PDB file of C-alpha atoms in Angstrom:
ATOM      1  CA  UNK I 141      -0.024   0.010   0.049  1.00  0.00           C
ATOM      2  CA  UNK I 142       1.113   3.570  -0.716  1.00  0.00           C
ATOM      3  CA  UNK I 143       0.125   7.000   0.667  1.00  0.00           C
ATOM      4  CA  UNK I 144       0.814   9.824  -1.777  1.00  0.00           C
ATOM      5  CA  UNK I 145       0.717  13.621  -1.150  1.00  0.00           C
ATOM      6  CA  UNK I 146       0.614  16.201  -3.902  1.00  0.00           C
ATOM      7  CA  UNK I 147       0.346  20.014  -3.539  1.00  0.00           C
ATOM      8  CA  UNK I 148      -1.843  21.620  -6.081  1.00  0.00           C
ATOM      9  CA  UNK I 149      -0.729  24.967  -7.605  1.00  0.00           C
ATOM     10  CA  UNK I 150      -4.050  26.906  -7.218  1.00  0.00           C
ATOM     11  CA  UNK I 151      -2.718  29.736  -9.404  1.00  0.00           C
ATOM     12  CA  UNK I 152      -2.920  27.553 -12.534  1.00  0.00           C
ATOM     13  CA  UNK I 153      -5.916  27.311 -14.838  1.00  0.00           C
ATOM     14  CA  UNK I 154      -5.570  23.551 -14.982  1.00  0.00           C
ATOM     15  CA  UNK I 155      -5.736  23.313 -11.214  1.00  0.00           C
ATOM     16  CA  UNK I 156      -8.884  25.443 -10.986  1.00  0.00           C
ATOM     17  CA  UNK I 157     -10.433  23.237 -13.750  1.00  0.00           C
ATOM     18  CA  UNK I 158      -9.802  20.101 -11.667  1.00  0.00           C
ATOM     19  CA  UNK I 159     -10.787  21.632  -8.404  1.00  0.00           C
ATOM     20  CA  UNK I 160     -14.199  22.667  -9.689  1.00  0.00           C
ATOM     21  CA  UNK I 161     -15.350  19.131 -10.505  1.00  0.00           C
ATOM     22  CA  UNK I 162     -15.001  15.867  -8.476  1.00  0.00           C
ATOM     23  CA  UNK I 163     -15.542  13.963 -11.627  1.00  0.00           C
ATOM     24  CA  UNK I 164     -12.574  15.579 -13.397  1.00  0.00           C
ATOM     25  CA  UNK I 165     -10.377  15.145 -10.272  1.00  0.00           C
ATOM     26  CA  UNK I 166     -11.488  11.490 -10.126  1.00  0.00           C
ATOM     27  CA  UNK I 167     -10.471  10.939 -13.765  1.00  0.00           C
ATOM     28  CA  UNK I 168      -7.097  12.617 -13.178  1.00  0.00           C
ATOM     29  CA  UNK I 169      -6.384  10.449 -10.138  1.00  0.00           C
ATOM     30  CA  UNK I 170      -7.268   7.291 -11.935  1.00  0.00           C
ATOM     31  CA  UNK I 171      -4.966   8.303 -14.789  1.00  0.00           C
ATOM     32  CA  UNK I 172      -2.031   8.070 -12.381  1.00  0.00           C
ATOM     33  CA  UNK I 173      -2.241   4.266 -12.562  1.00  0.00           C
ATOM     34  CA  UNK I 174      -1.300   2.375 -15.673  1.00  0.00           C
ATOM     35  CA  UNK I 175      -3.726  -0.498 -15.083  1.00  0.00           C
ATOM     36  CA  UNK I 176      -6.758   1.565 -14.041  1.00  0.00           C
ATOM     37  CA  UNK I 177      -9.777   2.534 -16.155  1.00  0.00           C
ATOM     38  CA  UNK I 178     -11.720   5.531 -14.740  1.00  0.00           C
ATOM     39  CA  UNK I 179     -15.150   4.076 -15.435  1.00  0.00           C
ATOM     40  CA  UNK I 180     -14.523   0.771 -13.649  1.00  0.00           C
ATOM     41  CA  UNK I 181     -16.561   0.159 -10.455  1.00  0.00           C
ATOM     42  CA  UNK I 182     -13.467  -1.226  -8.649  1.00  0.00           C
ATOM     43  CA  UNK I 183     -11.915   2.274  -8.932  1.00  0.00           C
ATOM     44  CA  UNK I 184     -13.162   2.703  -5.392  1.00  0.00           C
ATOM     45  CA  UNK I 185     -10.172   0.741  -4.241  1.00  0.00           C
ATOM     46  CA  UNK I 186      -8.174   3.859  -4.970  1.00  0.00           C
ATOM     47  CA  UNK I 187      -8.999   6.485  -2.335  1.00  0.00           C
ATOM     48  CA  UNK I 188      -8.324  10.190  -2.702  1.00  0.00           C
ATOM     49  CA  UNK I 189      -9.061  13.383  -0.797  1.00  0.00           C
ATOM     50  CA  UNK I 190      -8.560  17.161  -1.127  1.00  0.00           C
ATOM     51  CA  UNK I 191      -7.441  19.079   1.938  1.00  0.00           C
ATOM     52  CA  UNK I 192      -8.155  22.730   1.450  1.00  0.00           C
ATOM     53  CA  UNK I 193      -6.049  24.168   4.253  1.00  0.00           C
ATOM     54  CA  UNK I 194      -6.088  27.735   2.673  1.00  0.00           C
ATOM     55  CA  UNK I 195      -6.758  29.347  -0.678  1.00  0.00           C
ATOM     56  CA  UNK I 196      -3.067  28.868  -1.486  1.00  0.00           C
ATOM     57  CA  UNK I 197      -2.579  25.405   0.082  1.00  0.00           C
ATOM     58  CA  UNK I 198      -4.644  22.538  -1.451  1.00  0.00           C
ATOM     59  CA  UNK I 199      -3.249  19.068  -0.942  1.00  0.00           C
ATOM     60  CA  UNK I 200      -4.292  15.882  -2.799  1.00  0.00           C
ATOM     61  CA  UNK I 201      -3.866  12.625  -0.809  1.00  0.00           C
ATOM     62  CA  UNK I 202      -4.123   9.233  -2.442  1.00  0.00           C
ATOM     63  CA  UNK I 203      -4.105   5.724  -0.957  1.00  0.00           C
ATOM     64  CA  UNK I 204      -3.534   2.901  -3.383  1.00  0.00           C
ATOM     65  CA  UNK I 205      -2.142  -0.580  -3.781  1.00  0.00           C
ATOM     66  CA  UNK I 206      -0.111   0.519  -6.891  1.00  0.00           C
ATOM     67  CA  UNK I 207       2.495   3.208  -6.776  1.00  0.00           C
ATOM     68  CA  UNK I 208       1.013   6.216  -8.741  1.00  0.00           C
ATOM     69  CA  UNK I 209       2.757   8.374 -11.405  1.00  0.00           C
ATOM     70  CA  UNK I 210       1.472  11.934 -11.058  1.00  0.00           C
ATOM     71  CA  UNK I 211       3.538  13.470 -13.881  1.00  0.00           C
ATOM     72  CA  UNK I 212       0.423  14.602 -15.720  1.00  0.00           C
ATOM     73  CA  UNK I 213      -0.867  16.370 -12.611  1.00  0.00           C
ATOM     74  CA  UNK I 214       2.401  18.130 -12.057  1.00  0.00           C
ATOM     75  CA  UNK I 215       2.353  19.369 -15.611  1.00  0.00           C
ATOM     76  CA  UNK I 216      -1.368  20.443 -15.464  1.00  0.00           C
ATOM     77  CA  UNK I 217      -1.715  21.603 -11.848  1.00  0.00           C
ATOM     78  CA  UNK I 218       1.646  21.705 -10.114  1.00  0.00           C
ATOM     79  CA  UNK I 219       5.152  23.176 -10.332  1.00  0.00           C
ATOM     80  CA  UNK I 220       6.766  21.297 -13.220  1.00  0.00           C
ATOM     81  CA  UNK I 221      10.325  22.560 -12.734  1.00  0.00           C
ATOM     82  CA  UNK I 222      10.580  22.901  -8.940  1.00  0.00           C
ATOM     83  CA  UNK I 223       8.279  20.453  -7.191  1.00  0.00           C
ATOM     84  CA  UNK I 224       6.850  16.953  -7.498  1.00  0.00           C
ATOM     85  CA  UNK I 225       4.845  14.684  -5.247  1.00  0.00           C
ATOM     86  CA  UNK I 226       5.734  12.410  -2.288  1.00  0.00           C
ATOM     87  CA  UNK I 227       4.813   8.750  -2.196  1.00  0.00           C
ATOM     88  CA  UNK I 228       5.352   6.709   1.091  1.00  0.00           C
ATOM     89  CA  UNK I 229       5.271   3.014   1.823  1.00  0.00           C
ATOM     90  CA  UNK I 230       2.077   2.788   3.873  1.00  0.00           C
ATOM     91  CA  UNK I 231       2.474  -0.809   4.978  1.00  0.00           C
ATOM     92  CA  UNK I 232       4.859  -0.231   7.830  1.00  0.00           C
ATOM     93  CA  UNK I 233       2.696   2.498   9.263  1.00  0.00           C
ATOM     94  CA  UNK I 234      -0.463   0.323   9.043  1.00  0.00           C
ATOM     95  CA  UNK I 235       1.362  -2.712  10.560  1.00  0.00           C
ATOM     96  CA  UNK I 236       2.509  -0.507  13.489  1.00  0.00           C
ATOM     97  CA  UNK I 237      -1.035   0.426  14.687  1.00  0.00           C
ATOM     98  CA  UNK I 238      -1.628  -0.870  18.129  1.00  0.00           C
ATOM     99  CA  UNK I 239      -4.620  -1.100  20.378  1.00  0.00           C
ATOM    100  CA  UNK I 240      -4.888   1.909  22.790  1.00  0.00           C
ATOM    101  CA  UNK I 241      -2.775   4.187  20.704  1.00  0.00           C
ATOM    102  CA  UNK I 242      -4.247   7.697  20.063  1.00  0.00           C
ATOM    103  CA  UNK I 243      -4.138   9.776  16.975  1.00  0.00           C
ATOM    104  CA  UNK I 244      -5.406  13.009  15.386  1.00  0.00           C
ATOM    105  CA  UNK I 245      -7.528  12.151  12.321  1.00  0.00           C
ATOM    106  CA  UNK I 246      -9.047  13.723   9.272  1.00  0.00           C
ATOM    107  CA  UNK I 247     -11.838  12.333   7.135  1.00  0.00           C
ATOM    108  CA  UNK I 248     -13.815  13.725   4.250  1.00  0.00           C
ATOM    109  CA  UNK I 249     -17.077  11.845   3.948  1.00  0.00           C
ATOM    110  CA  UNK I 250     -20.563  11.690   2.512  1.00  0.00           C
ATOM    111  CA  UNK I 251     -22.783  11.223   5.554  1.00  0.00           C
ATOM    112  CA  UNK I 252     -26.084   9.748   4.332  1.00  0.00           C
ATOM    113  CA  UNK I 253     -29.050   7.789   5.597  1.00  0.00           C
ATOM    114  CA  UNK I 254     -32.080   6.091   4.014  1.00  0.00           C
ATOM    115  CA  UNK I 255     -35.571   7.464   4.462  1.00  0.00           C
ATOM    116  CA  UNK I 256     -39.072   6.968   3.256  1.00  0.00           C
ATOM    117  CA  UNK I 257     -42.192   8.997   3.850  1.00  0.00           C
ATOM    118  CA  UNK I 258     -44.700   6.128   3.745  1.00  0.00           C
ATOM    119  CA  UNK I 259     -44.365   2.402   4.486  1.00  0.00           C
ATOM    120  CA  UNK I 260     -44.821   1.519   0.852  1.00  0.00           C
ATOM    121  CA  UNK I 261     -42.322   3.938  -0.517  1.00  0.00           C
ATOM    122  CA  UNK I 262     -38.872   2.833  -1.665  1.00  0.00           C
ATOM    123  CA  UNK I 263     -36.229   3.993   0.787  1.00  0.00           C
ATOM    124  CA  UNK I 264     -34.257   6.913  -0.624  1.00  0.00           C
ATOM    125  CA  UNK I 265     -30.635   7.768   0.234  1.00  0.00           C
ATOM    126  CA  UNK I 266     -30.563  11.263   1.666  1.00  0.00           C
ATOM    127  CA  UNK I 267     -27.684  13.417   3.030  1.00  0.00           C
ATOM    128  CA  UNK I 268     -27.523  14.447   6.702  1.00  0.00           C
ATOM    129  CA  UNK I 269     -27.835  18.198   6.728  1.00  0.00           C
ATOM    130  CA  UNK I 270     -26.804  19.263  10.242  1.00  0.00           C
ATOM    131  CA  UNK I 271     -23.460  19.022  12.010  1.00  0.00           C
ATOM    132  CA  UNK I 272     -25.114  17.120  14.876  1.00  0.00           C
ATOM    133  CA  UNK I 273     -26.554  14.436  12.544  1.00  0.00           C
ATOM    134  CA  UNK I 274     -23.275  14.402  10.458  1.00  0.00           C
ATOM    135  CA  UNK I 275     -21.328  13.681  13.636  1.00  0.00           C
ATOM    136  CA  UNK I 276     -23.829  11.080  14.639  1.00  0.00           C
ATOM    137  CA  UNK I 277     -23.283   9.266  11.329  1.00  0.00           C
ATOM    138  CA  UNK I 278     -19.524   8.915  12.157  1.00  0.00           C
ATOM    139  CA  UNK I 279     -20.076   8.006  15.766  1.00  0.00           C
ATOM    140  CA  UNK I 280     -22.385   5.170  14.787  1.00  0.00           C
ATOM    141  CA  UNK I 281     -19.664   3.640  12.609  1.00  0.00           C
ATOM    142  CA  UNK I 282     -16.628   3.999  14.874  1.00  0.00           C
ATOM    143  CA  UNK I 283     -16.776   0.565  16.627  1.00  0.00           C
ATOM    144  CA  UNK I 284     -17.035  -1.340  13.361  1.00  0.00           C
ATOM    145  CA  UNK I 285     -14.284   0.802  11.856  1.00  0.00           C
ATOM    146  CA  UNK I 286     -11.868  -0.078  14.600  1.00  0.00           C
ATOM    147  CA  UNK I 287     -11.651   3.159  16.581  1.00  0.00           C
ATOM    148  CA  UNK I 288     -13.225   5.165  19.336  1.00  0.00           C
ATOM    149  CA  UNK I 289     -13.504   8.947  19.136  1.00  0.00           C
ATOM    150  CA  UNK I 290     -12.193  10.429  22.313  1.00  0.00           C
ATOM    151  CA  UNK I 291     -14.592  12.172  24.643  1.00  0.00           C
ATOM    152  CA  UNK I 292     -14.130  15.748  25.770  1.00  0.00           C
ATOM    153  CA  UNK I 293     -13.577  16.058  29.540  1.00  0.00           C
ATOM    154  CA  UNK I 294     -16.677  17.219  31.305  1.00  0.00           C
ATOM    155  CA  UNK I 295     -14.993  20.337  32.607  1.00  0.00           C
ATOM    156  CA  UNK I 296     -13.968  21.413  29.110  1.00  0.00           C
ATOM    157  CA  UNK I 297     -17.380  21.165  27.475  1.00  0.00           C
ATOM    158  CA  UNK I 298     -19.063  24.436  26.695  1.00  0.00           C
ATOM    159  CA  UNK I 299     -22.327  23.245  25.169  1.00  0.00           C
ATOM    160  CA  UNK I 300     -25.222  21.372  26.619  1.00  0.00           C
ATOM    161  CA  UNK I 301     -24.856  18.922  23.721  1.00  0.00           C
ATOM    162  CA  UNK I 302     -22.719  18.663  20.615  1.00  0.00           C
ATOM    163  CA  UNK I 303     -19.209  18.738  22.074  1.00  0.00           C
ATOM    164  CA  UNK I 304     -19.157  15.548  24.113  1.00  0.00           C
ATOM    165  CA  UNK I 305     -16.492  14.203  21.722  1.00  0.00           C
ATOM    166  CA  UNK I 306     -13.212  15.539  20.441  1.00  0.00           C
ATOM    167  CA  UNK I 307     -14.605  15.963  16.955  1.00  0.00           C
ATOM    168  CA  UNK I 308     -15.481  18.859  14.694  1.00  0.00           C
ATOM    169  CA  UNK I 309     -17.226  18.999  11.307  1.00  0.00           C
ATOM    170  CA  UNK I 310     -16.476  21.725   8.767  1.00  0.00           C
ATOM    171  CA  UNK I 311     -16.123  22.661   5.137  1.00  0.00           C
ATOM    172  CA  UNK I 312     -19.533  21.328   3.977  1.00  0.00           C
ATOM    173  CA  UNK I 313     -19.614  21.182   0.153  1.00  0.00           C
ATOM    174  CA  UNK I 314     -22.916  20.739  -1.811  1.00  0.00           C
ATOM    175  CA  UNK I 315     -22.650  19.895  -5.495  1.00  0.00           C
ATOM    176  CA  UNK I 316     -24.869  18.536  -8.211  1.00  0.00           C
ATOM    177  CA  UNK I 317     -23.438  16.819 -11.289  1.00  0.00           C
ATOM    178  CA  UNK I 318     -24.612  14.745 -14.245  1.00  0.00           C
ATOM    179  CA  UNK I 319     -24.168  10.980 -14.132  1.00  0.00           C
ATOM    180  CA  UNK I 320     -25.237   8.369 -16.727  1.00  0.00           C
ATOM    181  CA  UNK I 321     -26.534   5.128 -15.313  1.00  0.00           C
ATOM    182  CA  UNK I 322     -24.562   2.227 -16.761  1.00  0.00           C
ATOM    183  CA  UNK I 323     -27.475  -0.201 -16.804  1.00  0.00           C
ATOM    184  CA  UNK I 324     -30.058   2.091 -18.441  1.00  0.00           C
ATOM    185  CA  UNK I 325     -28.049   4.803 -20.135  1.00  0.00           C
ATOM    186  CA  UNK I 326     -30.354   7.354 -18.453  1.00  0.00           C
ATOM    187  CA  UNK I 327     -28.736  10.712 -17.510  1.00  0.00           C
ATOM    188  CA  UNK I 328     -29.502  12.011 -14.023  1.00  0.00           C
ATOM    189  CA  UNK I 329     -28.453  14.969 -11.864  1.00  0.00           C
ATOM    190  CA  UNK I 330     -26.820  13.542  -8.767  1.00  0.00           C
ATOM    191  CA  UNK I 331     -26.527  15.535  -5.517  1.00  0.00           C
ATOM    192  CA  UNK I 332     -23.408  15.184  -3.469  1.00  0.00           C
ATOM    193  CA  UNK I 333     -22.929  16.568   0.113  1.00  0.00           C
ATOM    194  CA  UNK I 334     -19.477  16.216   1.701  1.00  0.00           C
ATOM    195  CA  UNK I 335     -18.050  17.358   4.997  1.00  0.00           C
ATOM    196  CA  UNK I 336     -14.624  17.140   6.636  1.00  0.00           C
ATOM    197  CA  UNK I 337     -14.202  15.664  10.134  1.00  0.00           C
ATOM    198  CA  UNK I 338     -11.236  16.507  12.324  1.00  0.00           C
ATOM    199  CA  UNK I 339     -10.852  14.904  15.681  1.00  0.00           C
ATOM    200  CA  UNK I 340      -8.895  12.528  17.985  1.00  0.00           C
ATOM    201  CA  UNK I 341      -9.365   8.771  18.233  1.00  0.00           C
ATOM    202  CA  UNK I 342      -8.148   5.710  20.124  1.00  0.00           C
ATOM    203  CA  UNK I 343      -7.462   2.519  18.197  1.00  0.00           C
ATOM    204  CA  UNK I 344      -9.708  -0.306  19.370  1.00  0.00           C
ATOM    205  CA  UNK I 345      -9.249  -2.888  16.679  1.00  0.00           C
ATOM    206  CA  UNK I 346      -6.085  -2.393  14.631  1.00  0.00           C
ATOM    207  CA  UNK I 347      -7.123  -4.884  11.872  1.00  0.00           C
ATOM    208  CA  UNK I 348     -10.495  -3.105  11.420  1.00  0.00           C
ATOM    209  CA  UNK I 349      -8.829   0.281  11.333  1.00  0.00           C
ATOM    210  CA  UNK I 350      -6.394  -0.897   8.717  1.00  0.00           C
ATOM    211  CA  UNK I 351      -9.412  -1.874   6.532  1.00  0.00           C
ATOM    212  CA  UNK I 352     -10.922   1.535   7.135  1.00  0.00           C
ATOM    213  CA  UNK I 353      -7.645   3.332   6.160  1.00  0.00           C
ATOM    214  CA  UNK I 354      -7.149   1.403   2.984  1.00  0.00           C
ATOM    215  CA  UNK I 355     -10.787   0.643   1.822  1.00  0.00           C
ATOM    216  CA  UNK I 356     -12.441   3.873   3.021  1.00  0.00           C
ATOM    217  CA  UNK I 357     -15.508   4.775   5.019  1.00  0.00           C
ATOM    218  CA  UNK I 358     -18.862   5.584   3.601  1.00  0.00           C
ATOM    219  CA  UNK I 359     -20.194   6.277   0.184  1.00  0.00           C
ATOM    220  CA  UNK I 360     -18.908   8.396  -2.834  1.00  0.00           C
ATOM    221  CA  UNK I 361     -15.317   7.202  -2.716  1.00  0.00           C
ATOM    222  CA  UNK I 362     -14.898   7.983  -6.423  1.00  0.00           C
ATOM    223  CA  UNK I 363     -15.729  11.635  -5.602  1.00  0.00           C
ATOM    224  CA  UNK I 364     -13.043  12.204  -2.887  1.00  0.00           C
ATOM    225  CA  UNK I 365     -14.834  10.723   0.121  1.00  0.00           C
ATOM    226  CA  UNK I 366     -13.883   7.960   2.548  1.00  0.00           C
ATOM    227  CA  UNK I 367     -10.196   8.551   2.990  1.00  0.00           C
ATOM    228  CA  UNK I 368      -9.177   8.802   6.598  1.00  0.00           C
ATOM    229  CA  UNK I 369      -5.591   9.770   7.639  1.00  0.00           C
ATOM    230  CA  UNK I 370      -3.935   9.744  10.971  1.00  0.00           C
ATOM    231  CA  UNK I 371      -1.285  11.914  12.516  1.00  0.00           C
ATOM    232  CA  UNK I 372       0.421  12.266  15.782  1.00  0.00           C
ATOM    233  CA  UNK I 373      -0.440  15.295  17.886  1.00  0.00           C
ATOM    234  CA  UNK I 374       1.285  18.295  16.354  1.00  0.00           C
ATOM    235  CA  UNK I 375       2.046  16.315  13.227  1.00  0.00           C
ATOM    236  CA  UNK I 376       0.619  16.366   9.688  1.00  0.00           C
TER     237      UNK I 376
END
C-alpha cells in the first residue's frame, strides 16, 4: 500500500479546472495508474481526498495498492520545474497500529441515511444536513471501523450537547453533477454533500482500522470521500 501527497498549484488554470469538479479530479487520479480505467466500479479501491487548508494550500492525498505516477498532474496543476509529489510506503505504518494508541485524524465523507415518507415508498438515500446528525453518522460507525473517538472532559465542555467528543465537522460542500446510469443509459443529476471531520481517536481494533484506512469509510469514494488519515499530535 502507498500513501501519496501532492500539493496543487491553485494559481494555474488547469488546477482550477480540476478543483471545480469531483468527476474531473477522479479521472485525473485514476490516470495516475497504468492499469486503472476511470469508469470501472473497482476504482473505489483507490481513495483520494482534497485538503483545502487555505486558498493557497490545497493538498491531494491518495491511498492505493499501486505506486502512482502523477507526472500529468504536475504538468497540469503543479510546479513542473521545482516540485513533485511524495509517495510513502504505507504498510509499515499500518502494521504498526496498536490497540490503545491515540491519533489525530481527518476524514472527508458523504454522511447519508435512508428515509421513506410512507411504509410503501422505496427508501431513498438522503444526506444528513446538520453537524449534529453528520457527527452522529460517524459516531455510529466508529466501533465497526476499529476506533473510538475520544470524549471531551466534562470540565472542558461548553455546550449542553454537541461537544461531548473531540470531533469537529467543517467545510461542507454541496454539489450537483450529471451521471449516466450504466445499466439504463439514463442521464441523471446527482446531488453530493460532503463534510470534513477532524478529531482525535483511540485504536480499538487495529485490523479493522487498517481496513478503514485502505478501503475507505462511507459512500462516494470515487468523488473524494472515505479517505481517513492519521497523525500524531502536532504532526501532519
